């Protein structure tokens, strides 16, 4: 058999007999009767059964042996009288390509599989198992490749420059609750398309949403600018609203100046700024009463270590 | 448990036109403060709320929630449904209160 598919060939070298074999093997003892074997084989629809004594493989008996026995009258007889002694075996650590060659050479329907160290029977393999094992592996590799392609930062890999800085901006209307949140949900999709890590996308989206809502609720609207380079996302939220007199107080969870009707919509619970701080790797807030407020939020793209230590 | 199964078992009415309810619900979260939800709900959660305005869809999109259950017989506003259909977020309704429906979800093995 000549195999020209390089990828498939690679899989057949990579996969071991132990990966594709059936582990649950129905066996029979050398001292059992041929009548018992007949029952076992028809019950489990088998065409061959390994003969095992004390965990060790001592023979193999198949449907052709049963036929020979029946031709001779099918009288009382033991497995050990009809089995093939010291059958050809494979080992769990052999590459699957080796198994295929053995099937080709010998024309057998199955091989018992042994563990090389202990010599014990650990499974059985048929051509069907090889096909299934290979297909599973191909399926697995294919979906992994799909995920990898999806997540890889194509954008920054494919565009060449000494420095890349992508800038996207949105105008936010004040007190327009119908359109509120659209900038942030749109940004979430954009970040996904850029193939950034899910945790980075999540934190950037939450921080962006809270900043956007602040502009809707208090700031009389403003602008949101997102600068994305290969190191970080910088969110710059500027408004020309009333400003914040006491920033420390505004940063406290639960502190709010939202009007009751806004709070009835589920906003203005005094969690916005603390939420932003939790999500950001770096957060700066500057505000002048009567002039406006500016938030600068940085979320690092590199240094994925943040992912495990954060709890937002 | 799949959202479809939850819908059947708890007799929830589906209001938005999603293609499929074949999504795995990881847990549930109940709150009416949006900042609280986006800070504490997690991907794949089902969210119980009494808000009906369109911002609940934005919150669900941000946190990749499995869906939203409006409690106490409340019905989604028109533009809420419009946005939910666009973003493919399932919106379901129940006559039961948040407390009641949370209890039923808990009985089904859904945890917080």
mmCIF file with all atom_site columns, C-alpha atoms in Angstrom, chain A residues 62-256:
data_model
loop_
_atom_site.group_PDB
_atom_site.id
_atom_site.type_symbol
_atom_site.label_atom_id
_atom_site.label_alt_id
_atom_site.label_comp_id
_atom_site.label_asym_id
_atom_site.label_entity_id
_atom_site.label_seq_id
_atom_site.pdbx_PDB_ins_code
_atom_site.Cartn_x
_atom_site.Cartn_y
_atom_site.Cartn_z
_atom_site.occupancy
_atom_site.B_iso_or_equiv
_atom_site.pdbx_formal_charge
_atom_site.auth_seq_id
_atom_site.auth_comp_id
_atom_site.auth_asym_id
_atom_site.auth_atom_id
_atom_site.pdbx_PDB_model_num
ATOM 1   C CA . UNK A 1 62  ? -11.512 -17.105 15.694 1.00 0.00 ? 62  UNK A CA 1
ATOM 2   C CA . UNK A 1 63  ? -14.598 -18.039 13.741 1.00 0.00 ? 63  UNK A CA 1
ATOM 3   C CA . UNK A 1 64  ? -12.571 -20.198 11.340 1.00 0.00 ? 64  UNK A CA 1
ATOM 4   C CA . UNK A 1 65  ? -11.447 -22.340 14.304 1.00 0.00 ? 65  UNK A CA 1
ATOM 5   C CA . UNK A 1 66  ? -15.084 -22.758 15.356 1.00 0.00 ? 66  UNK A CA 1
ATOM 6   C CA . UNK A 1 67  ? -15.968 -23.858 11.823 1.00 0.00 ? 67  UNK A CA 1
ATOM 7   C CA . UNK A 1 68  ? -13.133 -26.430 11.851 1.00 0.00 ? 68  UNK A CA 1
ATOM 8   C CA . UNK A 1 69  ? -14.394 -27.685 15.204 1.00 0.00 ? 69  UNK A CA 1
ATOM 9   C CA . UNK A 1 70  ? -17.986 -27.940 13.928 1.00 0.00 ? 70  UNK A CA 1
ATOM 10  C CA . UNK A 1 71  ? -16.875 -29.827 10.804 1.00 0.00 ? 71  UNK A CA 1
ATOM 11  C CA . UNK A 1 72  ? -15.201 -32.322 13.092 1.00 0.00 ? 72  UNK A CA 1
ATOM 12  C CA . UNK A 1 73  ? -18.540 -32.874 14.824 1.00 0.00 ? 73  UNK A CA 1
ATOM 13  C CA . UNK A 1 74  ? -18.508 -30.059 17.379 1.00 0.00 ? 74  UNK A CA 1
ATOM 14  C CA . UNK A 1 75  ? -18.068 -32.439 20.314 1.00 0.00 ? 75  UNK A CA 1
ATOM 15  C CA . UNK A 1 76  ? -16.836 -31.627 23.820 1.00 0.00 ? 76  UNK A CA 1
ATOM 16  C CA . UNK A 1 77  ? -13.555 -29.775 23.438 1.00 0.00 ? 77  UNK A CA 1
ATOM 17  C CA . UNK A 1 78  ? -11.497 -27.111 25.152 1.00 0.00 ? 78  UNK A CA 1
ATOM 18  C CA . UNK A 1 79  ? -10.286 -23.813 23.752 1.00 0.00 ? 79  UNK A CA 1
ATOM 19  C CA . UNK A 1 80  ? -6.638  -24.829 24.137 1.00 0.00 ? 80  UNK A CA 1
ATOM 20  C CA . UNK A 1 81  ? -7.195  -27.698 21.689 1.00 0.00 ? 81  UNK A CA 1
ATOM 21  C CA . UNK A 1 82  ? -8.336  -25.419 18.864 1.00 0.00 ? 82  UNK A CA 1
ATOM 22  C CA . UNK A 1 83  ? -6.767  -22.016 19.462 1.00 0.00 ? 83  UNK A CA 1
ATOM 23  C CA . UNK A 1 84  ? -3.806  -20.605 17.551 1.00 0.00 ? 84  UNK A CA 1
ATOM 24  C CA . UNK A 1 85  ? -0.941  -20.620 20.044 1.00 0.00 ? 85  UNK A CA 1
ATOM 25  C CA . UNK A 1 86  ? 1.491   -17.690 20.327 1.00 0.00 ? 86  UNK A CA 1
ATOM 26  C CA . UNK A 1 87  ? -0.441  -15.472 17.920 1.00 0.00 ? 87  UNK A CA 1
ATOM 27  C CA . UNK A 1 88  ? 1.008   -12.447 16.129 1.00 0.00 ? 88  UNK A CA 1
ATOM 28  C CA . UNK A 1 89  ? 0.686   -9.398  18.343 1.00 0.00 ? 89  UNK A CA 1
ATOM 29  C CA . UNK A 1 90  ? 1.168   -5.679  18.263 1.00 0.00 ? 90  UNK A CA 1
ATOM 30  C CA . UNK A 1 91  ? 2.377   -3.443  21.079 1.00 0.00 ? 91  UNK A CA 1
ATOM 31  C CA . UNK A 1 92  ? 0.647   -0.334  22.424 1.00 0.00 ? 92  UNK A CA 1
ATOM 32  C CA . UNK A 1 93  ? 3.687   1.881   21.707 1.00 0.00 ? 93  UNK A CA 1
ATOM 33  C CA . UNK A 1 94  ? 3.982   0.960   18.020 1.00 0.00 ? 94  UNK A CA 1
ATOM 34  C CA . UNK A 1 95  ? 2.925   3.591   15.499 1.00 0.00 ? 95  UNK A CA 1
ATOM 35  C CA . UNK A 1 96  ? -0.340  2.940   13.726 1.00 0.00 ? 96  UNK A CA 1
ATOM 36  C CA . UNK A 1 97  ? 1.451   2.776   10.370 1.00 0.00 ? 97  UNK A CA 1
ATOM 37  C CA . UNK A 1 98  ? 3.175   -0.372  11.617 1.00 0.00 ? 98  UNK A CA 1
ATOM 38  C CA . UNK A 1 99  ? -0.204  -1.948  12.391 1.00 0.00 ? 99  UNK A CA 1
ATOM 39  C CA . UNK A 1 100 ? -1.443  -1.118  8.888  1.00 0.00 ? 100 UNK A CA 1
ATOM 40  C CA . UNK A 1 101 ? 1.587   -2.847  7.363  1.00 0.00 ? 101 UNK A CA 1
ATOM 41  C CA . UNK A 1 102 ? 1.011   -5.931  9.509  1.00 0.00 ? 102 UNK A CA 1
ATOM 42  C CA . UNK A 1 103 ? -2.661  -6.125  8.461  1.00 0.00 ? 103 UNK A CA 1
ATOM 43  C CA . UNK A 1 104 ? -1.489  -5.823  4.863  1.00 0.00 ? 104 UNK A CA 1
ATOM 44  C CA . UNK A 1 105 ? 1.208   -8.504  5.171  1.00 0.00 ? 105 UNK A CA 1
ATOM 45  C CA . UNK A 1 106 ? -0.741  -11.112 7.119  1.00 0.00 ? 106 UNK A CA 1
ATOM 46  C CA . UNK A 1 107 ? -4.334  -10.502 6.089  1.00 0.00 ? 107 UNK A CA 1
ATOM 47  C CA . UNK A 1 108 ? -5.633  -11.056 9.637  1.00 0.00 ? 108 UNK A CA 1
ATOM 48  C CA . UNK A 1 109 ? -8.855  -9.490  10.866 1.00 0.00 ? 109 UNK A CA 1
ATOM 49  C CA . UNK A 1 110 ? -7.483  -8.437  14.251 1.00 0.00 ? 110 UNK A CA 1
ATOM 50  C CA . UNK A 1 111 ? -4.382  -8.285  16.408 1.00 0.00 ? 111 UNK A CA 1
ATOM 51  C CA . UNK A 1 112 ? -4.189  -8.609  20.173 1.00 0.00 ? 112 UNK A CA 1
ATOM 52  C CA . UNK A 1 113 ? -2.286  -5.636  21.621 1.00 0.00 ? 113 UNK A CA 1
ATOM 53  C CA . UNK A 1 114 ? 0.194   -6.112  24.437 1.00 0.00 ? 114 UNK A CA 1
ATOM 54  C CA . UNK A 1 115 ? 1.798   -3.752  26.873 1.00 0.00 ? 115 UNK A CA 1
ATOM 55  C CA . UNK A 1 116 ? 5.512   -4.024  26.156 1.00 0.00 ? 116 UNK A CA 1
ATOM 56  C CA . UNK A 1 117 ? 6.695   -3.805  29.752 1.00 0.00 ? 117 UNK A CA 1
ATOM 57  C CA . UNK A 1 118 ? 4.276   -6.153  31.473 1.00 0.00 ? 118 UNK A CA 1
ATOM 58  C CA . UNK A 1 119 ? 3.537   -8.364  28.485 1.00 0.00 ? 119 UNK A CA 1
ATOM 59  C CA . UNK A 1 120 ? -0.123  -8.280  29.546 1.00 0.00 ? 120 UNK A CA 1
ATOM 60  C CA . UNK A 1 121 ? -2.974  -8.016  27.092 1.00 0.00 ? 121 UNK A CA 1
ATOM 61  C CA . UNK A 1 122 ? -4.144  -4.404  26.995 1.00 0.00 ? 122 UNK A CA 1
ATOM 62  C CA . UNK A 1 123 ? -6.466  -4.321  23.971 1.00 0.00 ? 123 UNK A CA 1
ATOM 63  C CA . UNK A 1 124 ? -7.407  -5.537  20.538 1.00 0.00 ? 124 UNK A CA 1
ATOM 64  C CA . UNK A 1 125 ? -7.285  -3.733  17.209 1.00 0.00 ? 125 UNK A CA 1
ATOM 65  C CA . UNK A 1 126 ? -9.134  -4.210  13.907 1.00 0.00 ? 126 UNK A CA 1
ATOM 66  C CA . UNK A 1 127 ? -8.946  -2.284  10.624 1.00 0.00 ? 127 UNK A CA 1
ATOM 67  C CA . UNK A 1 128 ? -12.155 -0.541  11.658 1.00 0.00 ? 128 UNK A CA 1
ATOM 68  C CA . UNK A 1 129 ? -10.470 0.732   14.836 1.00 0.00 ? 129 UNK A CA 1
ATOM 69  C CA . UNK A 1 130 ? -7.623  2.142   12.763 1.00 0.00 ? 130 UNK A CA 1
ATOM 70  C CA . UNK A 1 131 ? -10.043 4.010   10.511 1.00 0.00 ? 131 UNK A CA 1
ATOM 71  C CA . UNK A 1 132 ? -12.012 5.374   13.484 1.00 0.00 ? 132 UNK A CA 1
ATOM 72  C CA . UNK A 1 133 ? -8.880  6.358   15.399 1.00 0.00 ? 133 UNK A CA 1
ATOM 73  C CA . UNK A 1 134 ? -7.492  8.186   12.392 1.00 0.00 ? 134 UNK A CA 1
ATOM 74  C CA . UNK A 1 135 ? -10.755 9.995   11.713 1.00 0.00 ? 135 UNK A CA 1
ATOM 75  C CA . UNK A 1 136 ? -11.024 11.074  15.374 1.00 0.00 ? 136 UNK A CA 1
ATOM 76  C CA . UNK A 1 137 ? -7.528  12.421  15.295 1.00 0.00 ? 137 UNK A CA 1
ATOM 77  C CA . UNK A 1 138 ? -8.174  14.284  12.037 1.00 0.00 ? 138 UNK A CA 1
ATOM 78  C CA . UNK A 1 139 ? -11.373 15.736  13.445 1.00 0.00 ? 139 UNK A CA 1
ATOM 79  C CA . UNK A 1 140 ? -9.560  16.809  16.606 1.00 0.00 ? 140 UNK A CA 1
ATOM 80  C CA . UNK A 1 141 ? -6.675  18.385  14.678 1.00 0.00 ? 141 UNK A CA 1
ATOM 81  C CA . UNK A 1 142 ? -9.067  20.121  12.335 1.00 0.00 ? 142 UNK A CA 1
ATOM 82  C CA . UNK A 1 143 ? -11.097 21.755  15.090 1.00 0.00 ? 143 UNK A CA 1
ATOM 83  C CA . UNK A 1 144 ? -7.915  22.771  16.917 1.00 0.00 ? 144 UNK A CA 1
ATOM 84  C CA . UNK A 1 145 ? -6.646  24.374  13.759 1.00 0.00 ? 145 UNK A CA 1
ATOM 85  C CA . UNK A 1 146 ? -9.941  26.200  13.320 1.00 0.00 ? 146 UNK A CA 1
ATOM 86  C CA . UNK A 1 147 ? -9.758  27.579  16.856 1.00 0.00 ? 147 UNK A CA 1
ATOM 87  C CA . UNK A 1 148 ? -6.144  28.564  16.388 1.00 0.00 ? 148 UNK A CA 1
ATOM 88  C CA . UNK A 1 149 ? -6.909  30.407  13.165 1.00 0.00 ? 149 UNK A CA 1
ATOM 89  C CA . UNK A 1 150 ? -9.794  32.165  14.812 1.00 0.00 ? 150 UNK A CA 1
ATOM 90  C CA . UNK A 1 151 ? -7.808  33.311  17.799 1.00 0.00 ? 151 UNK A CA 1
ATOM 91  C CA . UNK A 1 152 ? -4.528  34.144  16.157 1.00 0.00 ? 152 UNK A CA 1
ATOM 92  C CA . UNK A 1 153 ? -3.987  37.836  15.831 1.00 0.00 ? 153 UNK A CA 1
ATOM 93  C CA . UNK A 1 154 ? -4.030  37.769  12.082 1.00 0.00 ? 154 UNK A CA 1
ATOM 94  C CA . UNK A 1 155 ? -4.400  41.434  11.901 1.00 0.00 ? 155 UNK A CA 1
ATOM 95  C CA . UNK A 1 156 ? -1.189  42.386  13.631 1.00 0.00 ? 156 UNK A CA 1
ATOM 96  C CA . UNK A 1 157 ? 0.695   39.514  12.037 1.00 0.00 ? 157 UNK A CA 1
ATOM 97  C CA . UNK A 1 158 ? -0.360  40.259  8.500  1.00 0.00 ? 158 UNK A CA 1
ATOM 98  C CA . UNK A 1 159 ? 0.119   43.997  8.477  1.00 0.00 ? 159 UNK A CA 1
ATOM 99  C CA . UNK A 1 160 ? 3.711   45.102  8.401  1.00 0.00 ? 160 UNK A CA 1
ATOM 100 C CA . UNK A 1 161 ? 4.898   48.335  9.910  1.00 0.00 ? 161 UNK A CA 1
ATOM 101 C CA . UNK A 1 162 ? 7.316   49.438  12.587 1.00 0.00 ? 162 UNK A CA 1
ATOM 102 C CA . UNK A 1 163 ? 4.414   50.493  14.677 1.00 0.00 ? 163 UNK A CA 1
ATOM 103 C CA . UNK A 1 164 ? 0.712   49.737  14.248 1.00 0.00 ? 164 UNK A CA 1
ATOM 104 C CA . UNK A 1 165 ? -1.890  51.791  15.994 1.00 0.00 ? 165 UNK A CA 1
ATOM 105 C CA . UNK A 1 166 ? -5.492  51.218  15.108 1.00 0.00 ? 166 UNK A CA 1
ATOM 106 C CA . UNK A 1 167 ? -7.831  54.009  16.142 1.00 0.00 ? 167 UNK A CA 1
ATOM 107 C CA . UNK A 1 168 ? -11.615 53.720  16.303 1.00 0.00 ? 168 UNK A CA 1
ATOM 108 C CA . UNK A 1 169 ? -13.920 56.321  17.746 1.00 0.00 ? 169 UNK A CA 1
ATOM 109 C CA . UNK A 1 170 ? -17.572 56.687  18.608 1.00 0.00 ? 170 UNK A CA 1
ATOM 110 C CA . UNK A 1 171 ? -19.778 59.649  19.488 1.00 0.00 ? 171 UNK A CA 1
ATOM 111 C CA . UNK A 1 172 ? -21.959 59.045  22.506 1.00 0.00 ? 172 UNK A CA 1
ATOM 112 C CA . UNK A 1 173 ? -25.214 60.926  22.935 1.00 0.00 ? 173 UNK A CA 1
ATOM 113 C CA . UNK A 1 174 ? -26.203 62.025  26.421 1.00 0.00 ? 174 UNK A CA 1
ATOM 114 C CA . UNK A 1 175 ? -29.292 60.505  28.052 1.00 0.00 ? 175 UNK A CA 1
ATOM 115 C CA . UNK A 1 176 ? -30.044 58.449  24.920 1.00 0.00 ? 176 UNK A CA 1
ATOM 116 C CA . UNK A 1 177 ? -30.767 55.148  26.626 1.00 0.00 ? 177 UNK A CA 1
ATOM 117 C CA . UNK A 1 178 ? -32.034 53.570  23.425 1.00 0.00 ? 178 UNK A CA 1
ATOM 118 C CA . UNK A 1 179 ? -28.644 53.707  21.785 1.00 0.00 ? 179 UNK A CA 1
ATOM 119 C CA . UNK A 1 180 ? -26.642 53.327  24.960 1.00 0.00 ? 180 UNK A CA 1
ATOM 120 C CA . UNK A 1 181 ? -24.176 50.460  24.905 1.00 0.00 ? 181 UNK A CA 1
ATOM 121 C CA . UNK A 1 182 ? -23.981 50.230  21.125 1.00 0.00 ? 182 UNK A CA 1
ATOM 122 C CA . UNK A 1 183 ? -20.426 51.590  20.955 1.00 0.00 ? 183 UNK A CA 1
ATOM 123 C CA . UNK A 1 184 ? -19.238 48.965  23.429 1.00 0.00 ? 184 UNK A CA 1
ATOM 124 C CA . UNK A 1 185 ? -21.057 46.018  21.863 1.00 0.00 ? 185 UNK A CA 1
ATOM 125 C CA . UNK A 1 186 ? -19.742 47.072  18.458 1.00 0.00 ? 186 UNK A CA 1
ATOM 126 C CA . UNK A 1 187 ? -16.239 47.299  19.913 1.00 0.00 ? 187 UNK A CA 1
ATOM 127 C CA . UNK A 1 188 ? -16.582 43.824  21.369 1.00 0.00 ? 188 UNK A CA 1
ATOM 128 C CA . UNK A 1 189 ? -17.224 42.458  17.881 1.00 0.00 ? 189 UNK A CA 1
ATOM 129 C CA . UNK A 1 190 ? -14.312 44.438  16.456 1.00 0.00 ? 190 UNK A CA 1
ATOM 130 C CA . UNK A 1 191 ? -11.963 43.073  19.114 1.00 0.00 ? 191 UNK A CA 1
ATOM 131 C CA . UNK A 1 192 ? -13.158 39.539  18.372 1.00 0.00 ? 192 UNK A CA 1
ATOM 132 C CA . UNK A 1 193 ? -12.388 40.044  14.700 1.00 0.00 ? 193 UNK A CA 1
ATOM 133 C CA . UNK A 1 194 ? -8.894  41.148  15.654 1.00 0.00 ? 194 UNK A CA 1
ATOM 134 C CA . UNK A 1 195 ? -8.490  37.761  17.295 1.00 0.00 ? 195 UNK A CA 1
ATOM 135 C CA . UNK A 1 196 ? -7.608  39.017  20.778 1.00 0.00 ? 196 UNK A CA 1
ATOM 136 C CA . UNK A 1 197 ? -7.724  36.714  23.823 1.00 0.00 ? 197 UNK A CA 1
ATOM 137 C CA . UNK A 1 198 ? -11.249 36.240  25.271 1.00 0.00 ? 198 UNK A CA 1
ATOM 138 C CA . UNK A 1 199 ? -10.244 37.637  28.676 1.00 0.00 ? 199 UNK A CA 1
ATOM 139 C CA . UNK A 1 200 ? -8.818  40.812  27.112 1.00 0.00 ? 200 UNK A CA 1
ATOM 140 C CA . UNK A 1 201 ? -11.982 41.248  25.055 1.00 0.00 ? 201 UNK A CA 1
ATOM 141 C CA . UNK A 1 202 ? -14.190 40.730  28.104 1.00 0.00 ? 202 UNK A CA 1
ATOM 142 C CA . UNK A 1 203 ? -12.347 43.242  30.274 1.00 0.00 ? 203 UNK A CA 1
ATOM 143 C CA . UNK A 1 204 ? -12.117 45.832  27.511 1.00 0.00 ? 204 UNK A CA 1
ATOM 144 C CA . UNK A 1 205 ? -15.839 45.474  26.759 1.00 0.00 ? 205 UNK A CA 1
ATOM 145 C CA . UNK A 1 206 ? -16.902 45.826  30.398 1.00 0.00 ? 206 UNK A CA 1
ATOM 146 C CA . UNK A 1 207 ? -14.672 48.855  31.013 1.00 0.00 ? 207 UNK A CA 1
ATOM 147 C CA . UNK A 1 208 ? -15.867 50.393  27.770 1.00 0.00 ? 208 UNK A CA 1
ATOM 148 C CA . UNK A 1 209 ? -19.529 49.780  28.599 1.00 0.00 ? 209 UNK A CA 1
ATOM 149 C CA . UNK A 1 210 ? -19.257 51.383  32.032 1.00 0.00 ? 210 UNK A CA 1
ATOM 150 C CA . UNK A 1 211 ? -17.437 54.407  30.599 1.00 0.00 ? 211 UNK A CA 1
ATOM 151 C CA . UNK A 1 212 ? -20.012 54.701  27.838 1.00 0.00 ? 212 UNK A CA 1
ATOM 152 C CA . UNK A 1 213 ? -22.895 54.490  30.297 1.00 0.00 ? 213 UNK A CA 1
ATOM 153 C CA . UNK A 1 214 ? -21.325 57.197  32.453 1.00 0.00 ? 214 UNK A CA 1
ATOM 154 C CA . UNK A 1 215 ? -21.295 59.505  29.451 1.00 0.00 ? 215 UNK A CA 1
ATOM 155 C CA . UNK A 1 216 ? -24.926 58.656  28.730 1.00 0.00 ? 216 UNK A CA 1
ATOM 156 C CA . UNK A 1 217 ? -26.055 59.095  32.332 1.00 0.00 ? 217 UNK A CA 1
ATOM 157 C CA . UNK A 1 218 ? -23.971 61.994  33.635 1.00 0.00 ? 218 UNK A CA 1
ATOM 158 C CA . UNK A 1 219 ? -21.685 63.349  30.973 1.00 0.00 ? 219 UNK A CA 1
ATOM 159 C CA . UNK A 1 220 ? -24.189 64.757  28.542 1.00 0.00 ? 220 UNK A CA 1
ATOM 160 C CA . UNK A 1 221 ? -22.554 62.563  25.952 1.00 0.00 ? 221 UNK A CA 1
ATOM 161 C CA . UNK A 1 222 ? -18.981 62.554  24.740 1.00 0.00 ? 222 UNK A CA 1
ATOM 162 C CA . UNK A 1 223 ? -16.505 60.613  22.663 1.00 0.00 ? 223 UNK A CA 1
ATOM 163 C CA . UNK A 1 224 ? -14.994 57.176  23.092 1.00 0.00 ? 224 UNK A CA 1
ATOM 164 C CA . UNK A 1 225 ? -11.716 56.478  21.346 1.00 0.00 ? 225 UNK A CA 1
ATOM 165 C CA . UNK A 1 226 ? -10.093 53.069  21.160 1.00 0.00 ? 226 UNK A CA 1
ATOM 166 C CA . UNK A 1 227 ? -6.432  52.817  20.247 1.00 0.00 ? 227 UNK A CA 1
ATOM 167 C CA . UNK A 1 228 ? -5.233  49.306  19.678 1.00 0.00 ? 228 UNK A CA 1
ATOM 168 C CA . UNK A 1 229 ? -1.641  48.368  19.071 1.00 0.00 ? 229 UNK A CA 1
ATOM 169 C CA . UNK A 1 230 ? 0.170   45.068  19.443 1.00 0.00 ? 230 UNK A CA 1
ATOM 170 C CA . UNK A 1 231 ? 0.711   45.669  23.163 1.00 0.00 ? 231 UNK A CA 1
ATOM 171 C CA . UNK A 1 232 ? -2.478  47.143  24.532 1.00 0.00 ? 232 UNK A CA 1
ATOM 172 C CA . UNK A 1 233 ? -5.898  48.619  24.086 1.00 0.00 ? 233 UNK A CA 1
ATOM 173 C CA . UNK A 1 234 ? -6.216  52.218  25.245 1.00 0.00 ? 234 UNK A CA 1
ATOM 174 C CA . UNK A 1 235 ? -9.731  53.487  25.795 1.00 0.00 ? 235 UNK A CA 1
ATOM 175 C CA . UNK A 1 236 ? -10.039 57.247  26.029 1.00 0.00 ? 236 UNK A CA 1
ATOM 176 C CA . UNK A 1 237 ? -13.466 58.440  27.161 1.00 0.00 ? 237 UNK A CA 1
ATOM 177 C CA . UNK A 1 238 ? -13.949 62.200  27.146 1.00 0.00 ? 238 UNK A CA 1
ATOM 178 C CA . UNK A 1 239 ? -17.029 64.172  28.035 1.00 0.00 ? 239 UNK A CA 1
ATOM 179 C CA . UNK A 1 240 ? -17.914 67.797  28.563 1.00 0.00 ? 240 UNK A CA 1
ATOM 180 C CA . UNK A 1 241 ? -20.282 67.065  31.397 1.00 0.00 ? 241 UNK A CA 1
ATOM 181 C CA . UNK A 1 242 ? -20.540 68.487  34.912 1.00 0.00 ? 242 UNK A CA 1
ATOM 182 C CA . UNK A 1 243 ? -17.271 66.895  36.064 1.00 0.00 ? 243 UNK A CA 1
ATOM 183 C CA . UNK A 1 244 ? -16.593 65.128  39.352 1.00 0.00 ? 244 UNK A CA 1
ATOM 184 C CA . UNK A 1 245 ? -15.777 67.221  42.414 1.00 0.00 ? 245 UNK A CA 1
ATOM 185 C CA . UNK A 1 246 ? -14.463 64.420  44.616 1.00 0.00 ? 246 UNK A CA 1
ATOM 186 C CA . UNK A 1 247 ? -12.901 61.604  42.577 1.00 0.00 ? 247 UNK A CA 1
ATOM 187 C CA . UNK A 1 248 ? -12.037 59.465  45.631 1.00 0.00 ? 248 UNK A CA 1
ATOM 188 C CA . UNK A 1 249 ? -15.679 59.512  46.657 1.00 0.00 ? 249 UNK A CA 1
ATOM 189 C CA . UNK A 1 250 ? -16.816 58.671  43.105 1.00 0.00 ? 250 UNK A CA 1
ATOM 190 C CA . UNK A 1 251 ? -14.466 55.686  43.078 1.00 0.00 ? 251 UNK A CA 1
ATOM 191 C CA . UNK A 1 252 ? -16.191 54.179  46.131 1.00 0.00 ? 252 UNK A CA 1
ATOM 192 C CA . UNK A 1 253 ? -18.509 51.310  45.325 1.00 0.00 ? 253 UNK A CA 1
ATOM 193 C CA . UNK A 1 254 ? -22.133 52.309  45.858 1.00 0.00 ? 254 UNK A CA 1
ATOM 194 C CA . UNK A 1 255 ? -21.601 56.053  45.696 1.00 0.00 ? 255 UNK A CA 1
ATOM 195 C CA . UNK A 1 256 ? -23.868 57.590  43.076 1.00 0.00 ? 256 UNK A CA 1
#
